[in-house]
Short mmCIF file of C-alpha atoms in Angstrom, two decimals:
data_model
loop_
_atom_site.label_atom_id
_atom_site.label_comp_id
_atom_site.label_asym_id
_atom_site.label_seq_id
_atom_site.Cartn_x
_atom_site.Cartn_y
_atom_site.Cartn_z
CA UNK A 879 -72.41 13.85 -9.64
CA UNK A 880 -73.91 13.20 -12.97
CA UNK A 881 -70.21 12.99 -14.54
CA UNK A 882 -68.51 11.78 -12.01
CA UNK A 883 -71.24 8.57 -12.38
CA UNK A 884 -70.35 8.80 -16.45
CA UNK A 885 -65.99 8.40 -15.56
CA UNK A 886 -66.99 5.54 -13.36
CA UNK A 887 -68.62 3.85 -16.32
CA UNK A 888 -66.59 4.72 -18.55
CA UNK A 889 -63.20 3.25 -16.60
CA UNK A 890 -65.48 0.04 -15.75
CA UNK A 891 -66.09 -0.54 -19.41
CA UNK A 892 -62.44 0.19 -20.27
CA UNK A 893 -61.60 -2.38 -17.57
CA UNK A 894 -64.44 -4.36 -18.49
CA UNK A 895 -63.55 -4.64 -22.16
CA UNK A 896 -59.67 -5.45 -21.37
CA UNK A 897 -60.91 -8.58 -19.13
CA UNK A 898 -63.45 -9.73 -21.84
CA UNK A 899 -61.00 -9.68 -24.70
CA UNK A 900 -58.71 -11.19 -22.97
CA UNK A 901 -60.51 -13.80 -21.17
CA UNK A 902 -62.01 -14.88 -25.08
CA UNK A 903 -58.41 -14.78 -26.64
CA UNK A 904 -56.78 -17.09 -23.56
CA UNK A 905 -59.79 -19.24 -23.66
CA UNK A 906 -58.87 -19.49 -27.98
CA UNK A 907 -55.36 -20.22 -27.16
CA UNK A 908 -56.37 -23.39 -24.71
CA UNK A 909 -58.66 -24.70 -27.39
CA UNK A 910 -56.54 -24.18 -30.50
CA UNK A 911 -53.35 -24.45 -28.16
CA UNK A 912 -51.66 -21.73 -29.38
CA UNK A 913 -49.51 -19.64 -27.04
CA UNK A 914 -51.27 -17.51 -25.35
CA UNK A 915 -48.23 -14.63 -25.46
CA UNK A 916 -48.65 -14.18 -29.35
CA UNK A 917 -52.41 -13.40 -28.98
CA UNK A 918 -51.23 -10.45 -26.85
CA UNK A 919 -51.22 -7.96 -28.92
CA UNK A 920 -54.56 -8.39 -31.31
CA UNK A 921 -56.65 -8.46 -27.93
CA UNK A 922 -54.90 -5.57 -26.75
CA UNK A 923 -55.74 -3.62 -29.63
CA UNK A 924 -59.48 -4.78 -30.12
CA UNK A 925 -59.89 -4.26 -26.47
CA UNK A 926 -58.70 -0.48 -26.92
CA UNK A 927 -61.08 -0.20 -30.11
CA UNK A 928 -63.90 -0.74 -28.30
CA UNK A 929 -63.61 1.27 -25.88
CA UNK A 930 -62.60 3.67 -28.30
CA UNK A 931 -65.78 3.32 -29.81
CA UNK A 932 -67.40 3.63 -26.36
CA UNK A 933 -66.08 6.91 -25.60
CA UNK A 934 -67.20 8.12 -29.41
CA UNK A 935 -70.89 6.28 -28.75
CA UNK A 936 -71.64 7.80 -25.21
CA UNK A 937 -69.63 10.91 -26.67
CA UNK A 938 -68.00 11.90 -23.23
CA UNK A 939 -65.11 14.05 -24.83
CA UNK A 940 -64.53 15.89 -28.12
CA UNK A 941 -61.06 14.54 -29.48
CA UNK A 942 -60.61 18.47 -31.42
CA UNK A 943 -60.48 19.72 -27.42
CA UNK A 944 -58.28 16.86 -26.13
CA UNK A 945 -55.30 17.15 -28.99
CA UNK A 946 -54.92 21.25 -28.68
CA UNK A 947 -51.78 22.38 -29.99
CA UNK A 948 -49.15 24.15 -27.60
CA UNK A 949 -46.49 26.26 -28.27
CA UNK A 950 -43.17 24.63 -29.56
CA UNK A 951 -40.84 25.43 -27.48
CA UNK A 952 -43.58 24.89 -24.79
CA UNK A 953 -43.94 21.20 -26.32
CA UNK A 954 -40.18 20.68 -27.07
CA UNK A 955 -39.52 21.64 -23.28
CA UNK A 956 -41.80 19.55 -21.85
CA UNK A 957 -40.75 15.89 -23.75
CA UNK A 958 -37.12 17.40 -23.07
CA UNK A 959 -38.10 17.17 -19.00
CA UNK A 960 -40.05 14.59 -18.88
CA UNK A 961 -37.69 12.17 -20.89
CA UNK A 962 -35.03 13.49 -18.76
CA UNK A 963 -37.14 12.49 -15.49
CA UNK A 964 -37.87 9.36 -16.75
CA UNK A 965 -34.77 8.70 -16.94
CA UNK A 966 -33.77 9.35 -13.98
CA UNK A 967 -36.53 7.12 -12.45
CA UNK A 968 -35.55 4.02 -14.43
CA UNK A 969 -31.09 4.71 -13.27
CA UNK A 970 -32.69 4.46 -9.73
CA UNK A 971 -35.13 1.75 -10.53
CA UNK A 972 -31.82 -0.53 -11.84
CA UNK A 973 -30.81 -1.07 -8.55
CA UNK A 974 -33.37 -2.48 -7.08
CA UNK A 975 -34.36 -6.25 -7.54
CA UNK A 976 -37.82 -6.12 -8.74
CA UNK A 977 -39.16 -8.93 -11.23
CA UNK A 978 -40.61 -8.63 -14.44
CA UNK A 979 -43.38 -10.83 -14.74
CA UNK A 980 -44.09 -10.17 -17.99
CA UNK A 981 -41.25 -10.00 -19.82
CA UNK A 982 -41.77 -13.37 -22.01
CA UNK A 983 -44.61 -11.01 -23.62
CA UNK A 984 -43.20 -8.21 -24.29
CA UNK A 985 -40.68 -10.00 -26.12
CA UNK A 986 -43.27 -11.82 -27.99
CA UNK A 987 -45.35 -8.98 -28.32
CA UNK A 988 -41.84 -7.24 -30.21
CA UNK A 989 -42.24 -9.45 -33.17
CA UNK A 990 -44.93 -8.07 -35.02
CA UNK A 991 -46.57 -5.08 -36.15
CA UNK A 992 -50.13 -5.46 -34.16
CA UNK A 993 -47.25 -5.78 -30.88
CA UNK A 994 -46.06 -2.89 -32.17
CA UNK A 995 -49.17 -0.51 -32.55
CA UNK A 996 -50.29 -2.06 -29.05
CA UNK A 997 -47.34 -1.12 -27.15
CA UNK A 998 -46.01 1.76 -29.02
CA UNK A 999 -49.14 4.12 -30.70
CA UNK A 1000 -53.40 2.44 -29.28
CA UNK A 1001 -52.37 1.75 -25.78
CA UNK A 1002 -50.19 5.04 -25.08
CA UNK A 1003 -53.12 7.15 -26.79
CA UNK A 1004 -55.66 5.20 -24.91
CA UNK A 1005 -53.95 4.96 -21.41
CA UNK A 1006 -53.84 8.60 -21.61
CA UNK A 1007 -57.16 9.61 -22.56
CA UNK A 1008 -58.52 6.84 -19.55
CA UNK A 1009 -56.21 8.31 -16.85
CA UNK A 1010 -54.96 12.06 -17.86
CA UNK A 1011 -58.47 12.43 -19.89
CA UNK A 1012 -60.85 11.01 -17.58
CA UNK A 1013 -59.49 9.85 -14.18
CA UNK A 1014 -57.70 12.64 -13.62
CA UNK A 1015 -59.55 15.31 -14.67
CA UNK A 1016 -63.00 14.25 -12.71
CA UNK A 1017 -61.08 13.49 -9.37
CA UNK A 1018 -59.68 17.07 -9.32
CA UNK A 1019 -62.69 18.44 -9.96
CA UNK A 1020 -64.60 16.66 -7.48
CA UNK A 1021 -62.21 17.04 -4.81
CA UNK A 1022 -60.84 20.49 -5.57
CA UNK A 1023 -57.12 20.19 -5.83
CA UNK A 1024 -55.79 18.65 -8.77
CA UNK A 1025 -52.67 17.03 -6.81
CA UNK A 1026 -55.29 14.71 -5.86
CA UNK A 1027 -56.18 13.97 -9.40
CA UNK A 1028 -52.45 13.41 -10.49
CA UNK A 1029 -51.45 10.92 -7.59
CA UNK A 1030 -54.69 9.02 -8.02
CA UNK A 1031 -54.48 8.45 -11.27
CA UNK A 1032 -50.73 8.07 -11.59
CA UNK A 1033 -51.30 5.15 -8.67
CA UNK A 1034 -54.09 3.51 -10.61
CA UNK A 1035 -52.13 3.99 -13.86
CA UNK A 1036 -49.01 2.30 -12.01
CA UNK A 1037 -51.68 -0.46 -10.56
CA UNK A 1038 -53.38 -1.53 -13.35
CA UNK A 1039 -50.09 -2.66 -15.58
CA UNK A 1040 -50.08 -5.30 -12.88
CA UNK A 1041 -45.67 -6.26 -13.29
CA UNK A 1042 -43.64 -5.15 -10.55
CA UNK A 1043 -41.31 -3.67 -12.18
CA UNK A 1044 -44.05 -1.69 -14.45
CA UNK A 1045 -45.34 -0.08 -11.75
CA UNK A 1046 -42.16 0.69 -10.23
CA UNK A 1047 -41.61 2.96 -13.27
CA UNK A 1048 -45.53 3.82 -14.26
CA UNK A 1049 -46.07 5.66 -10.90
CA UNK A 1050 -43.68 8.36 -11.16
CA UNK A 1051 -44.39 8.53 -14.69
CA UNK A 1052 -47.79 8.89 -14.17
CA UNK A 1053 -47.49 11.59 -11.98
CA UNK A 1054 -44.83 13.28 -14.63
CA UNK A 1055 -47.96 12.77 -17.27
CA UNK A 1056 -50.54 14.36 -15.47
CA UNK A 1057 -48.17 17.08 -14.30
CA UNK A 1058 -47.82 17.82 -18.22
CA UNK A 1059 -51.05 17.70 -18.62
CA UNK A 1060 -52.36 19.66 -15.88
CA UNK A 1061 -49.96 22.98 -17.14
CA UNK A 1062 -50.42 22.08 -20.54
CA UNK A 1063 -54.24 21.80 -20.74
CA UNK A 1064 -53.72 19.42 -23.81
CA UNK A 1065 -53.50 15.44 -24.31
CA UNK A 1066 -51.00 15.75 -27.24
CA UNK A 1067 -47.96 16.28 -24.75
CA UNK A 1068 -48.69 13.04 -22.55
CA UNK A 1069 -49.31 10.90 -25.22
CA UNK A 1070 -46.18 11.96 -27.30
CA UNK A 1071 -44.08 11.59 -24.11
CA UNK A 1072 -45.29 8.30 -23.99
CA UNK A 1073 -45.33 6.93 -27.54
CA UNK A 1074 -41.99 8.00 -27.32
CA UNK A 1075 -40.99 6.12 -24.22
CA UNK A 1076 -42.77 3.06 -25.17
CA UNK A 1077 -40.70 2.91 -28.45
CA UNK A 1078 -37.76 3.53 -26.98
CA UNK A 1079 -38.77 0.35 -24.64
CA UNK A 1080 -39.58 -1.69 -27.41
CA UNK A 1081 -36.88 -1.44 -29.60
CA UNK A 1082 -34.83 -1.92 -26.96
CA UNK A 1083 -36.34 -5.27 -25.91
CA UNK A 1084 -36.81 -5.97 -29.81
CA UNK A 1085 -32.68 -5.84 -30.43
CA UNK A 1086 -31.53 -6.68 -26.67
CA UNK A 1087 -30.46 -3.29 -26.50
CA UNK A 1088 -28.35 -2.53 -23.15
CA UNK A 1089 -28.43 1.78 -22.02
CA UNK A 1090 -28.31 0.89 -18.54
CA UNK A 1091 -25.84 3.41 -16.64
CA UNK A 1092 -24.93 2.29 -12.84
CA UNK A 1093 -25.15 5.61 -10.92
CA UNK A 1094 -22.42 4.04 -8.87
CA UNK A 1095 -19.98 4.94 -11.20
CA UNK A 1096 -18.20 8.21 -11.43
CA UNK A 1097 -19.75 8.22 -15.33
CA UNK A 1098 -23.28 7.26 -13.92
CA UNK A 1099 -23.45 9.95 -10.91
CA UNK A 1100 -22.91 12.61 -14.25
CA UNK A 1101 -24.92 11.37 -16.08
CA UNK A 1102 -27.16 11.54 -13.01
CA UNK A 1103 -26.94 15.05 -11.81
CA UNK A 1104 -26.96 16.40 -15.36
CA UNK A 1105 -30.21 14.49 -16.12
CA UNK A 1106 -31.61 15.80 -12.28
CA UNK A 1107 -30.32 19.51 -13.57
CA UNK A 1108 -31.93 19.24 -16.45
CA UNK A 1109 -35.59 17.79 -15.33
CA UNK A 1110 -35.59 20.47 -12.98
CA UNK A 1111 -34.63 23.73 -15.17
CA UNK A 1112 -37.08 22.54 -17.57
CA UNK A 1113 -39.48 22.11 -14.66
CA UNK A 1114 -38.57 25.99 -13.46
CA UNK A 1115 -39.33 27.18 -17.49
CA UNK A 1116 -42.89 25.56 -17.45
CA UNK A 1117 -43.96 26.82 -14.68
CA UNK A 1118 -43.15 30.39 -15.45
CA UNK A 1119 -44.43 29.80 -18.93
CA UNK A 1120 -47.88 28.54 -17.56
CA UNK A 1121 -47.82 30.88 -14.71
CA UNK A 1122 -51.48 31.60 -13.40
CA UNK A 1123 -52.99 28.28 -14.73
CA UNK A 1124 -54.92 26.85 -11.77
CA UNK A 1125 -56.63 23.75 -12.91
CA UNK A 1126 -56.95 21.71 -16.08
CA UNK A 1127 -59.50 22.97 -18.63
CA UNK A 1128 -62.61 21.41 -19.08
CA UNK A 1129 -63.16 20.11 -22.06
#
């Protein structure tokens, strides 16, 4: 009960710390009337510092046991699938009308380097120490199955990026995450998947880059299936690599 109080804190002052920031840095861009969109980025970041220094103050998790080292081939496997699913997610996610509500930002957020370390390297690191880490980890403990602790935390990871269209893509990608995480037993793999899928995003937005396939298309429905094919062989390889792993490690 005692830790389970300790994540609850913890994700309030994570939460808590996001609001603040933010509600300081919108209230500095009505007075000084600058845009608000180019103050993004610095109150992401100092937002994610402190609860960075939260974490190390109230010293809930060692970072030497969150960032274990896995096997290679292990590792390469598992960006290999989960890229792959992702994927997948946003070929079926094109076809359906969903708007982004923040997209103005992003693009704003694209044209310098505190955007960049926001979107790309603090938040990824951050997001998954908060709801692989934390979240995650405490709900499957308390409740005794950790599917429970990968759906919650994938839905509150999808919830909390609070665009349509983000959370669209963030909930199956939250449950891919914590799915990595759970057979992996380390933090490294989540948060490389998803540095690497937030850079992909941004440099995309950055240079209007266009790698949208319609699976209606005879090229598409390939492209498809092989991507399906391959998410689930690699899927089939971690499993019998991890076989008789039952729950995440406790760090």
């Amino acid at each position: 009960m005692e830790k389970i109080k300790k994540t609850l804190v913890t994700l309030g002052l994570w939460l808590g710390f996001q609001l603040i920031v933010t509600a300081v840095f919108y209230a500095i861009s009505i007075l000084r009337h600058i845009d608000f969109d180019t103050l993004v980025a610095p109150a992401l970041l100092i937002s994610d510092a402190l609860i960075a220094v939260s974490l190390i103050v109230i010293r809930y998790c060692k970072v030497k046991d969150m960032f274990t080292l896995i096997p290679k081939d292990a590792f390469t496997i598992s960006v290999i699938m989960a890229l792959s699913a992702l994927f997948v997610v946003d070929m079926l996610s094109q076809n359906l009308d969903i708007p982004d509500l923040f997209e103005d930002q992003f693009t704003e957020m694209t044209k310098t380097l505190t955007g960049f370390l926001g979107i790309c390297i603090v938040g990824p690191i951050m997001e998954e120490i908060m709801m692989r880490r934390v979240i995650m980890t405490e709900i499957s403990k308390a409740t005794g199955h950790v599917w429970w602790g990968i759906i919650i935390s994938a839905a509150i990871f999808a919830v909390i990026h609070g665009n349509p269209i983000q959370i669209v893509f963030a909930l199956p990608a939250g449950i891919i995450f914590g799915w990595l995480y759970y057979k992996t037993g380390s933090l490294t793999v989540p948060i490389s998947i998803h540095i690497i899928n937030n850079t992909i995003s941004f440099f995309t937005l950055k240079y209007s880059l266009d790698f949208k396939i319609n699976i209606s298309t005879t090229l598409g429905v390939t492209v498809f299936l092989v991507l399906v094919i391959i998410t689930l062989c690699s899927i089939v390889w971690l499993n019998r690599f991890y076989s008789g792993k039952e729950e995440v490690t406790e760090q």
